[in-house]
Structures are given as structure tokens and as C-alpha cells.
Amino acid sequence: MPEIQSYTMNFGPQHPAAHGVLRLILEMEGEVIRRVDPHIGLLHRATEKLAENKPYNHSIGYMDRLDYVSMMCNEHAYVMAIEKLMGIEAPIRAQYIRVLYDELTRIANHLLWIGAHGLDIGAMTVFLYAFREREDIMDMYEAVSGARMHAAYYRPGGVYRDLPDSMPKYDYSKWRSKKDVDRRNEVREGSLLDFIEDFVDRFPGCVDQYETLLTDNRIWKQRTVGIAEVSPERALQLGFSGPMLRGSGIEWDLRKKQPYEVYDRLDFQIPVGANGDCYDRYLVRIEEMRQSAKIAKQCIKWLRENPGPVIVDDHKVAPPKRWEMKESMEALIHHFKLFTEGYVLPEGEVYAAVEQPKGEFGIYLVSDGANKPYRVKIRASGFAHLAAMDEMCRGHMLADLVAVIGTQDIVFGEIDR
């Protein structure tokens, strides 16, 4: 019997000008992986260092671009760190809006994950299904912030503005029939809350469709069951969080264990896996989408019944109203000073974390009493997961590596900060 050849191969794009890419150096023995060496640093943009050279409020938009699939959740951790150090609290309505959009972001993240993960290991149809729903969430982002992705909607002390009373509508054109445009606009006749409510009401049925395509599909199970098993003890030692940790059977979720905003007022469950393999992590994320829709429904009900302010009434932190600036020179000066010089935080250090779709996303902030941070350190959820790539892949086949990359749901914007 001929001896199996050992060799080293490059997996993934390797050019340093490529953006957001994962380069792996594999040591192979035939088709079996013996060692995986992830090469990072090709995307590095010095986000943490840039944040130390800008006023606090200028860095909110940088948070969106770290994990550009979990935009508002990243903003949430950053503004929570600022609020914690300043000793301020957002109005209760703003807290409910933040939680609502955190959960919509979680759904949007998992939709892209299931679509891309499916494509990676041969399931094409689910990508089209998932992006059909994701487009609705991008419309919700745009309706509230003006941007489809990089919203910069959360602000220290609340959110940029209240939820609008109307939704943008599709225009008639020669590329769409009148019947098709009218059908699309049916759910856009009311407010943004009406549009979101319609979405979360029908979304569990959409998740059923994804499960019909994948959950009992024998090819899907062959590609995921028993692949990259991680024990509960090892998952903790490796620093896993989010679905990667819960997939190994550990019921840890910051929304329950260290509640922030209004999560302690809401009813939802934490899904956990049993075997810690790719299939369990898939099931955890599927159930998380259902739970996020459940949380969103509770937020919508509360927001309908409780009007109120959405940002603190302190012009050292929040800009004056438009009409105030038109009538008062003092208000206009407050506005310009806030967006040019920003605000000063008291000396000290703080850590704030949120349960981002991929895991624990944290901001460690050090202030020396100036209008810009002395130090910003970002705890990216995906970094610890990528560090475990070697251990998760050893002994598996080359084709299984693709399933492991998909199950980690990594985004290089946050890993290569």
C-alpha cells in the first residue's frame, strides 16, 4: 500500500489587498487535516487606535463597520460603555427600541449566516429564501436611520429619533407591474411599527420553510452531524460565547445572565445544543430566530402603548431639537459644539458587553477626562472562535473545513480590528 503523502496547502485568498478574507495554511495528510494555521492581519484597519483620536460620538459609525452583519448590536455596546462612565440612562422607550432593533439585527445576522453556510456546503435554495426576509429588515434599518447597513442610530442617552409614522413605498415603473407594486405596498400603508409587526407575525412560518429545506435533509445532516464537536468544558476553556457556546450545551446568554436595558422584563428562552457539533449550532441559531421574533412582538406591544422621549434632555450629550436651533442661537452653538468637540467623560475605566448574534461583544473604555478616549479595546466575539479553528478541524476531511468555517459565523471586520 503506497504511503499517504503529507503536504502543505493554502486555503483561501492570500493577497494582502483583498478585503475581509480568511487565509488558512493547512497541513494535510491526503484528504485529512492535520493542522490549521489561520493567518489574520490582512484587513487590519486600526479601528481601536482611530477611536482614540476622535471625539467619542465620532466613533459610533466605526462600530457598525466592525461586524457589518450585526451593526446596531455593536453600536449598542459602545454607547452603553459611554453611558456607564457618564452615569446616564436612556429613557425607557429608547431602551425598548434598542432591544427591538437588537433582535431584528440578530435575525438579519442569522439569515445571512444560514444563506451563506448553506451555499458553502451545497444547499443553494435556502440562500434565496433567507435574503427575501433579510431585505425587509434592511428596509426597517433604512426607515429609521436612512441607511440600509451602517445606521449610526444608537446614541449615548438614547436613539437618534423615534420610530417614523410611515414607511417608504415602491414606485410604479416599467419593470414592475402595477399589481406587483400594489401587493408590495400593502404592508407599507401604516407605520414602521405596523411593518415590523407584520414581519414578525409571518417570520416563524418562514423559519419553518428553512427547516423544511435543511433540518431533516440527509445531505445537510451528513455534512454537519458529528463535525467539529466541542465539549462543554472545552468550549468554556476556549472562550466561546453565543451560539458556539450554547451549541455545546452551556446555557449562557448575557440577555438572561447579566440583563441590560429591558431584557429582564421580557419572556424568552435560551436554546442549547446537546452534542456541540455543527448540526447543534445550526439548530441553536434556528431557534434563536424564533425567540428574537417573540421578543420583538413584546417590544412592539409596549411601544404602541407607551409614547415618550427617546433621548435624554441634556444638550451636553444630545443635540437640541431642530425647531430650537432655528429659534435660539444658544441651541445652535450647543449643536455645533456637540458634533465638533463632543463631550467630556469623567476619568475612569468601564467595560460594557452585549449578547451580539455571534457571541459576547464588549467595549473596554478608559477615559483620562478628555473629549476622546485614552484607550479603547474591543472584545470581538469571533476572535476566540477563529483561534479554535485548528482544534475543531484536526482529523476531519478537507470538505469539513468549509462546514466549520460556516458554523463559526466569523466576520473579519471585527477579528481584524
Short mmCIF file of C-alpha atoms in Angstrom, two decimals:
data_model
loop_
_atom_site.label_atom_id
_atom_site.label_comp_id
_atom_site.label_asym_id
_atom_site.label_seq_id
_atom_site.Cartn_x
_atom_site.Cartn_y
_atom_site.Cartn_z
CA MET A 1 0.00 0.00 0.00
CA PRO A 2 1.52 3.36 -1.04
CA GLU A 3 2.38 5.81 1.74
CA ILE A 4 -0.04 8.76 2.12
CA GLN A 5 1.69 11.97 1.14
CA SER A 6 1.88 14.87 3.60
CA TYR A 7 1.83 18.36 2.16
CA THR A 8 1.01 21.98 2.97
CA MET A 9 -1.65 23.87 1.06
CA ASN A 10 -3.04 27.38 1.03
CA PHE A 11 -6.79 27.63 1.61
CA GLY A 12 -8.48 30.89 0.75
CA PRO A 13 -7.39 34.20 -0.82
CA GLN A 14 -3.84 35.19 0.06
CA HIS A 15 -3.36 38.62 -1.48
CA PRO A 16 -2.90 41.34 1.19
CA ALA A 17 -5.03 43.78 -0.82
CA ALA A 18 -8.07 41.53 -0.62
CA HIS A 19 -10.59 42.65 1.98
CA GLY A 20 -12.23 40.65 4.76
CA VAL A 21 -10.69 37.33 3.82
CA LEU A 22 -9.59 34.26 5.75
CA ARG A 23 -6.31 32.66 4.72
CA LEU A 24 -5.60 29.23 6.20
CA ILE A 25 -2.36 27.31 5.88
CA LEU A 26 -3.30 23.61 6.03
CA GLU A 27 -1.01 20.71 6.81
CA MET A 28 -2.67 17.76 5.08
CA GLU A 29 -2.20 14.04 5.00
CA GLY A 30 -4.06 13.07 1.88
CA GLU A 31 -7.57 14.49 2.39
CA VAL A 32 -7.24 14.58 6.18
CA ILE A 33 -6.38 17.81 8.02
CA ARG A 34 -3.52 17.52 10.50
CA ARG A 35 -3.06 21.22 11.34
CA VAL A 36 -4.76 24.55 10.54
CA ASP A 37 -2.92 27.87 10.84
CA PRO A 38 -5.25 30.89 10.39
CA HIS A 39 -3.42 33.93 9.01
CA ILE A 40 -5.01 37.20 10.09
CA GLY A 41 -3.99 40.81 9.69
CA LEU A 42 -4.78 41.30 6.01
CA LEU A 43 -7.76 43.56 6.81
CA HIS A 44 -6.38 45.42 9.85
CA ARG A 45 -7.74 48.98 9.90
CA ALA A 46 -6.66 50.11 13.37
CA THR A 47 -10.23 50.83 14.49
CA GLU A 48 -9.26 50.90 18.17
CA LYS A 49 -6.43 53.35 17.53
CA LEU A 50 -8.62 55.55 15.32
CA ALA A 51 -11.24 55.69 18.09
CA GLU A 52 -8.60 57.06 20.47
CA ASN A 53 -8.02 60.03 18.17
CA LYS A 54 -11.63 61.11 17.71
CA PRO A 55 -14.31 62.53 19.99
CA TYR A 56 -16.50 59.80 21.48
CA ASN A 57 -19.52 60.45 19.27
CA HIS A 58 -17.44 60.29 16.07
CA SER A 59 -16.68 56.60 16.61
CA ILE A 60 -20.26 55.29 16.67
CA GLY A 61 -20.15 54.72 12.90
CA TYR A 62 -16.90 52.75 13.24
CA MET A 63 -18.73 50.19 15.39
CA ASP A 64 -21.16 49.43 12.54
CA ARG A 65 -18.26 48.52 10.30
CA LEU A 66 -16.64 46.01 12.66
CA ASP A 67 -19.17 43.23 12.22
CA TYR A 68 -21.06 44.59 9.25
CA VAL A 69 -23.81 41.98 9.71
CA SER A 70 -24.57 42.90 13.35
CA MET A 71 -24.41 46.65 13.02
CA MET A 72 -26.69 48.04 15.72
CA CYS A 73 -25.61 45.47 18.31
CA ASN A 74 -22.03 46.79 18.00
CA GLU A 75 -23.24 50.37 18.44
CA HIS A 76 -25.18 49.24 21.49
CA ALA A 77 -22.10 48.04 23.39
CA TYR A 78 -20.20 51.25 22.59
CA VAL A 79 -22.93 53.67 23.68
CA MET A 80 -23.59 51.56 26.79
CA ALA A 81 -19.93 51.94 27.78
CA ILE A 82 -20.17 55.72 27.37
CA GLU A 83 -23.44 55.87 29.34
CA LYS A 84 -21.98 53.72 32.12
CA LEU A 85 -18.99 56.04 32.55
CA MET A 86 -21.15 59.19 32.37
CA GLY A 87 -23.72 57.77 34.79
CA ILE A 88 -26.69 58.41 32.50
CA GLU A 89 -29.56 56.15 31.46
CA ALA A 90 -31.54 56.20 28.25
CA PRO A 91 -35.32 56.80 28.52
CA ILE A 92 -37.33 53.60 28.82
CA ARG A 93 -38.84 54.00 25.33
CA ALA A 94 -35.34 54.24 23.85
CA GLN A 95 -34.37 51.07 25.71
CA TYR A 96 -37.29 49.17 24.17
CA ILE A 97 -36.40 50.50 20.70
CA ARG A 98 -32.79 49.36 21.20
CA VAL A 99 -33.89 45.87 22.24
CA LEU A 100 -36.30 45.69 19.28
CA TYR A 101 -33.56 46.57 16.82
CA ASP A 102 -31.02 44.30 18.54
CA GLU A 103 -33.36 41.38 17.91
CA LEU A 104 -34.10 42.40 14.32
CA THR A 105 -30.32 42.60 13.84
CA ARG A 106 -29.96 39.10 15.33
CA ILE A 107 -32.48 37.78 12.79
CA ALA A 108 -30.71 39.61 9.93
CA ASN A 109 -27.36 38.15 11.02
CA HIS A 110 -28.69 34.60 11.25
CA LEU A 111 -30.42 34.95 7.87
CA LEU A 112 -27.15 35.84 6.18
CA TRP A 113 -25.41 33.07 8.14
CA ILE A 114 -27.88 30.35 7.13
CA GLY A 115 -27.85 31.51 3.50
CA ALA A 116 -24.04 31.65 3.23
CA HIS A 117 -23.50 28.47 5.30
CA GLY A 118 -26.00 26.66 3.10
CA LEU A 119 -24.26 27.82 -0.08
CA ASP A 120 -20.88 26.78 1.31
CA ILE A 121 -21.92 23.17 1.78
CA GLY A 122 -24.19 22.75 -1.20
CA ALA A 123 -27.70 23.96 -0.23
CA MET A 124 -28.47 26.74 -2.73
CA THR A 125 -32.21 27.38 -2.30
CA VAL A 126 -32.11 28.49 1.34
CA PHE A 127 -29.91 31.47 0.40
CA LEU A 128 -32.68 32.89 -1.80
CA TYR A 129 -35.33 32.26 0.88
CA ALA A 130 -33.26 33.89 3.64
CA PHE A 131 -32.42 37.01 1.64
CA ARG A 132 -36.08 37.51 0.83
CA GLU A 133 -36.73 38.14 4.55
CA ARG A 134 -33.44 39.95 5.15
CA GLU A 135 -34.44 42.58 2.62
CA ASP A 136 -37.41 43.52 4.84
CA ILE A 137 -35.06 44.07 7.80
CA MET A 138 -32.79 46.27 5.67
CA ASP A 139 -35.91 48.35 4.89
CA MET A 140 -36.53 48.68 8.65
CA TYR A 141 -32.97 49.91 9.11
CA GLU A 142 -33.39 52.41 6.30
CA ALA A 143 -36.76 53.66 7.56
CA VAL A 144 -35.38 54.55 10.98
CA SER A 145 -31.85 55.74 10.15
CA GLY A 146 -31.66 56.49 6.43
CA ALA A 147 -29.03 53.77 5.87
CA ARG A 148 -29.51 50.12 4.97
CA MET A 149 -26.50 48.87 6.89
CA HIS A 150 -24.33 51.37 8.77
CA ALA A 151 -27.10 53.02 10.73
CA ALA A 152 -25.35 55.04 13.50
CA TYR A 153 -28.81 55.06 15.09
CA TYR A 154 -27.94 54.44 18.75
CA ARG A 155 -26.62 57.47 20.60
CA PRO A 156 -25.38 57.99 24.16
CA GLY A 157 -28.56 58.74 26.10
CA GLY A 158 -30.98 57.07 23.68
CA VAL A 159 -31.51 56.77 19.95
CA TYR A 160 -31.27 59.26 17.08
CA ARG A 161 -35.05 59.64 16.62
CA ASP A 162 -38.37 57.93 17.34
CA LEU A 163 -39.85 55.33 15.01
CA PRO A 164 -41.44 57.04 11.97
CA ASP A 165 -45.20 57.05 11.38
CA SER A 166 -44.91 55.97 7.75
CA MET A 167 -42.96 53.54 5.58
CA PRO A 168 -41.36 54.32 2.20
CA LYS A 169 -43.29 52.74 -0.67
CA TYR A 170 -42.35 51.21 -4.01
CA ASP A 171 -42.92 53.41 -7.06
CA TYR A 172 -44.53 52.24 -10.27
CA SER A 173 -42.08 51.60 -13.08
CA LYS A 174 -41.86 49.88 -16.45
CA TRP A 175 -40.02 46.97 -14.81
CA ARG A 176 -42.80 46.14 -12.36
CA SER A 177 -46.47 45.54 -12.98
CA LYS A 178 -48.99 47.69 -11.11
CA LYS A 179 -50.35 44.56 -9.46
CA ASP A 180 -46.91 43.61 -8.13
CA VAL A 181 -46.22 47.13 -6.78
CA ASP A 182 -49.63 47.29 -5.08
CA ARG A 183 -49.04 43.90 -3.46
CA ARG A 184 -45.64 45.00 -2.12
CA ASN A 185 -47.07 48.26 -0.78
CA GLU A 186 -49.95 46.60 1.09
CA VAL A 187 -47.84 46.17 4.25
CA ARG A 188 -46.39 49.69 3.91
CA GLU A 189 -49.62 51.62 4.33
CA GLY A 190 -49.17 52.05 8.09
CA SER A 191 -46.29 53.00 10.38
CA LEU A 192 -42.89 51.37 10.75
CA LEU A 193 -44.21 49.51 13.81
CA ASP A 194 -47.05 48.09 11.67
CA PHE A 195 -44.49 46.94 9.09
CA ILE A 196 -42.30 45.29 11.75
CA GLU A 197 -45.33 43.64 13.36
CA ASP A 198 -46.41 42.16 10.04
CA PHE A 199 -42.87 40.81 9.57
CA VAL A 200 -42.54 39.16 13.00
CA ASP A 201 -46.04 37.65 12.69
CA ARG A 202 -45.17 35.81 9.46
CA PHE A 203 -41.48 35.19 10.17
CA PRO A 204 -41.89 31.93 12.19
CA GLY A 205 -43.56 30.48 9.08
CA CYS A 206 -40.50 31.48 7.06
CA VAL A 207 -38.24 29.69 9.58
CA ASP A 208 -40.42 26.60 9.07
CA GLN A 209 -39.56 26.81 5.37
CA TYR A 210 -35.82 26.91 6.12
CA GLU A 211 -36.21 23.89 8.37
CA THR A 212 -38.17 22.02 5.69
CA LEU A 213 -35.21 22.55 3.36
CA LEU A 214 -32.46 21.64 5.83
CA THR A 215 -33.25 20.12 9.24
CA ASP A 216 -34.08 16.57 8.11
CA ASN A 217 -32.24 16.79 4.79
CA ARG A 218 -29.90 13.78 4.80
CA ILE A 219 -27.17 15.57 2.84
CA TRP A 220 -27.26 18.52 5.26
CA LYS A 221 -27.01 16.12 8.21
CA GLN A 222 -24.15 14.20 6.60
CA ARG A 223 -22.23 17.47 6.25
CA THR A 224 -22.91 18.74 9.81
CA VAL A 225 -23.73 15.92 12.28
CA GLY A 226 -20.65 14.88 14.26
CA ILE A 227 -18.46 17.54 12.62
CA ALA A 228 -16.25 19.69 14.88
CA GLU A 229 -17.65 18.50 18.19
CA VAL A 230 -16.66 20.68 21.15
CA SER A 231 -17.36 19.55 24.71
CA PRO A 232 -18.93 22.00 27.21
CA GLU A 233 -15.73 22.10 29.29
CA ARG A 234 -13.54 22.74 26.25
CA ALA A 235 -15.91 25.42 24.88
CA LEU A 236 -15.51 27.33 28.15
CA GLN A 237 -11.73 26.93 28.14
CA LEU A 238 -11.52 28.22 24.56
CA GLY A 239 -13.51 31.37 25.42
CA PHE A 240 -16.52 30.57 23.26
CA SER A 241 -19.67 32.66 23.56
CA GLY A 242 -23.02 32.98 21.80
CA PRO A 243 -24.33 30.07 19.69
CA MET A 244 -20.86 28.48 19.67
CA LEU A 245 -21.03 28.09 23.47
CA ARG A 246 -24.75 27.30 23.68
CA GLY A 247 -24.36 24.71 20.91
CA SER A 248 -22.08 22.81 23.30
CA GLY A 249 -24.84 22.68 25.90
CA ILE A 250 -23.96 25.63 28.16
CA GLU A 251 -26.92 27.88 28.86
CA TRP A 252 -25.11 31.22 28.90
CA ASP A 253 -26.68 34.34 27.41
CA LEU A 254 -25.93 37.87 28.63
CA ARG A 255 -29.54 38.87 27.99
CA LYS A 256 -30.54 36.46 30.80
CA LYS A 257 -27.44 36.13 32.98
CA GLN A 258 -26.37 39.80 33.02
CA PRO A 259 -29.51 41.59 31.76
CA TYR A 260 -29.13 45.03 30.21
CA GLU A 261 -31.73 47.54 29.00
CA VAL A 262 -35.19 45.88 29.40
CA TYR A 263 -34.33 42.23 28.74
CA ASP A 264 -35.25 41.33 32.33
CA ARG A 265 -38.84 42.41 31.56
CA LEU A 266 -39.21 40.14 28.54
CA ASP A 267 -40.18 36.50 28.20
CA PHE A 268 -37.88 34.30 26.07
CA GLN A 269 -35.88 31.07 26.27
CA ILE A 270 -32.19 30.25 25.69
CA PRO A 271 -31.83 27.37 23.20
CA VAL A 272 -28.94 24.97 23.84
CA GLY A 273 -27.44 22.01 21.99
CA ALA A 274 -26.56 18.51 23.18
CA ASN A 275 -23.56 17.34 21.16
CA GLY A 276 -21.61 20.52 20.36
CA ASP A 277 -21.34 19.76 16.65
CA CYS A 278 -22.11 21.84 13.55
CA TYR A 279 -25.67 20.49 13.44
CA ASP A 280 -26.39 21.55 17.04
CA ARG A 281 -25.07 25.04 16.38
CA TYR A 282 -27.38 25.21 13.36
CA LEU A 283 -30.40 24.20 15.49
CA VAL A 284 -29.49 26.77 18.18
CA ARG A 285 -29.42 29.61 15.65
CA ILE A 286 -32.69 28.46 14.08
CA GLU A 287 -34.42 28.57 17.48
CA GLU A 288 -32.77 31.93 18.27
CA MET A 289 -34.54 33.43 15.26
CA ARG A 290 -37.88 32.26 16.63
CA GLN A 291 -37.07 33.66 20.08
CA SER A 292 -36.00 37.00 18.57
CA ALA A 293 -39.36 37.30 16.80
CA LYS A 294 -41.05 36.58 20.15
CA ILE A 295 -39.03 39.34 21.88
CA ALA A 296 -39.77 41.78 19.04
CA LYS A 297 -43.52 41.18 19.42
CA GLN A 298 -43.35 42.08 23.13
CA CYS A 299 -41.39 45.26 22.33
CA ILE A 300 -43.91 46.29 19.65
CA LYS A 301 -46.82 45.85 22.08
CA TRP A 302 -45.08 48.01 24.73
CA LEU A 303 -44.06 50.72 22.24
CA ARG A 304 -47.62 51.05 20.93
CA GLU A 305 -48.94 51.64 24.44
CA ASN A 306 -46.19 53.89 25.84
CA PRO A 307 -45.15 57.06 23.99
CA GLY A 308 -42.36 59.19 25.41
CA PRO A 309 -38.90 60.68 24.79
CA VAL A 310 -36.24 58.59 23.05
CA ILE A 311 -33.13 60.51 24.15
CA VAL A 312 -32.09 62.33 27.32
CA ASP A 313 -32.89 66.04 27.59
CA ASP A 314 -29.30 67.15 28.16
CA HIS A 315 -27.71 69.22 25.39
CA LYS A 316 -24.22 68.34 26.61
CA VAL A 317 -24.93 64.78 25.37
CA ALA A 318 -27.88 65.03 22.97
CA PRO A 319 -28.39 67.64 20.24
CA PRO A 320 -31.18 70.24 20.59
CA LYS A 321 -34.39 69.85 18.56
CA ARG A 322 -34.44 71.33 15.05
CA TRP A 323 -37.01 73.97 15.97
CA GLU A 324 -34.91 75.01 18.99
CA MET A 325 -31.90 75.64 16.75
CA LYS A 326 -33.99 77.83 14.43
CA GLU A 327 -35.17 79.98 17.31
CA SER A 328 -32.15 80.06 19.63
CA MET A 329 -28.51 80.87 18.92
CA GLU A 330 -27.56 79.12 22.18
CA ALA A 331 -29.15 75.88 20.95
CA LEU A 332 -27.33 76.21 17.63
CA ILE A 333 -23.99 76.62 19.42
CA HIS A 334 -24.78 73.55 21.56
CA HIS A 335 -25.41 71.60 18.34
CA PHE A 336 -22.14 72.61 16.67
CA LYS A 337 -20.10 72.11 19.85
CA LEU A 338 -21.57 68.63 20.37
CA PHE A 339 -20.73 67.42 16.87
CA THR A 340 -17.30 69.03 16.59
CA GLU A 341 -15.76 68.88 20.06
CA GLY A 342 -18.11 66.28 21.56
CA TYR A 343 -18.49 65.75 25.30
CA VAL A 344 -16.08 65.02 28.13
CA LEU A 345 -16.25 61.80 30.12
CA PRO A 346 -15.08 61.60 33.74
CA GLU A 347 -11.80 59.80 34.41
CA GLY A 348 -12.13 56.07 34.86
CA GLU A 349 -12.49 52.76 33.06
CA VAL A 350 -15.51 50.71 32.12
CA TYR A 351 -16.48 47.51 30.32
CA ALA A 352 -19.86 47.06 28.64
CA ALA A 353 -20.94 43.97 26.72
CA VAL A 354 -23.97 42.86 24.74
CA GLU A 355 -25.16 39.47 23.50
CA GLN A 356 -24.37 40.09 19.87
CA PRO A 357 -25.63 37.49 17.32
CA LYS A 358 -22.18 35.84 17.21
CA GLY A 359 -21.49 35.98 20.96
CA GLU A 360 -20.26 38.43 23.60
CA PHE A 361 -19.23 41.74 22.04
CA GLY A 362 -17.61 44.04 24.58
CA ILE A 363 -16.08 47.51 24.76
CA TYR A 364 -13.39 48.30 27.35
CA LEU A 365 -13.10 52.08 27.60
CA VAL A 366 -10.53 54.13 29.53
CA SER A 367 -11.07 57.88 29.97
CA ASP A 368 -8.50 60.39 31.16
CA GLY A 369 -11.08 63.18 31.40
CA ALA A 370 -10.73 64.41 27.81
CA ASN A 371 -13.24 64.56 24.95
CA LYS A 372 -11.74 61.43 23.36
CA PRO A 373 -10.94 58.04 24.90
CA TYR A 374 -7.47 57.31 26.27
CA ARG A 375 -7.89 53.63 25.32
CA VAL A 376 -10.50 51.57 23.50
CA LYS A 377 -10.27 47.77 23.46
CA ILE A 378 -12.87 45.74 21.60
CA ARG A 379 -13.74 42.21 22.69
CA ALA A 380 -14.71 40.65 19.35
CA SER A 381 -16.86 37.55 19.70
CA GLY A 382 -15.42 35.83 16.60
CA PHE A 383 -11.73 36.09 17.56
CA ALA A 384 -11.86 33.28 20.15
CA HIS A 385 -13.80 31.09 17.75
CA LEU A 386 -11.28 31.51 14.96
CA ALA A 387 -8.46 30.69 17.40
CA ALA A 388 -10.12 27.28 17.90
CA MET A 389 -10.16 26.52 14.17
CA ASP A 390 -7.12 24.22 14.40
CA GLU A 391 -8.55 22.16 17.25
CA MET A 392 -12.00 21.89 15.65
CA CYS A 393 -10.67 20.72 12.27
CA ARG A 394 -7.94 18.23 13.16
CA GLY A 395 -8.72 14.74 11.89
CA HIS A 396 -11.56 15.95 9.66
CA MET A 397 -11.62 15.92 5.87
CA LEU A 398 -10.85 18.98 3.75
CA ALA A 399 -14.54 19.34 2.81
CA ASP A 400 -15.45 19.51 6.52
CA LEU A 401 -13.29 22.62 6.93
CA VAL A 402 -15.86 24.57 4.93
CA ALA A 403 -18.62 23.44 7.30
CA VAL A 404 -16.52 24.52 10.30
CA ILE A 405 -15.90 27.99 8.85
CA GLY A 406 -19.65 28.32 8.25
CA THR A 407 -20.63 27.15 11.72
CA GLN A 408 -18.32 29.74 13.32
CA ASP A 409 -20.12 32.57 11.50
CA ILE A 410 -17.00 34.74 11.52
CA VAL A 411 -16.75 38.25 10.07
CA PHE A 412 -13.25 39.62 9.62
CA GLY A 413 -14.13 43.24 10.26
CA GLU A 414 -14.24 42.53 14.00
CA ILE A 415 -11.50 39.88 14.08
CA ASP A 416 -9.00 42.12 12.25
CA ARG A 417 -9.96 45.34 14.03
#
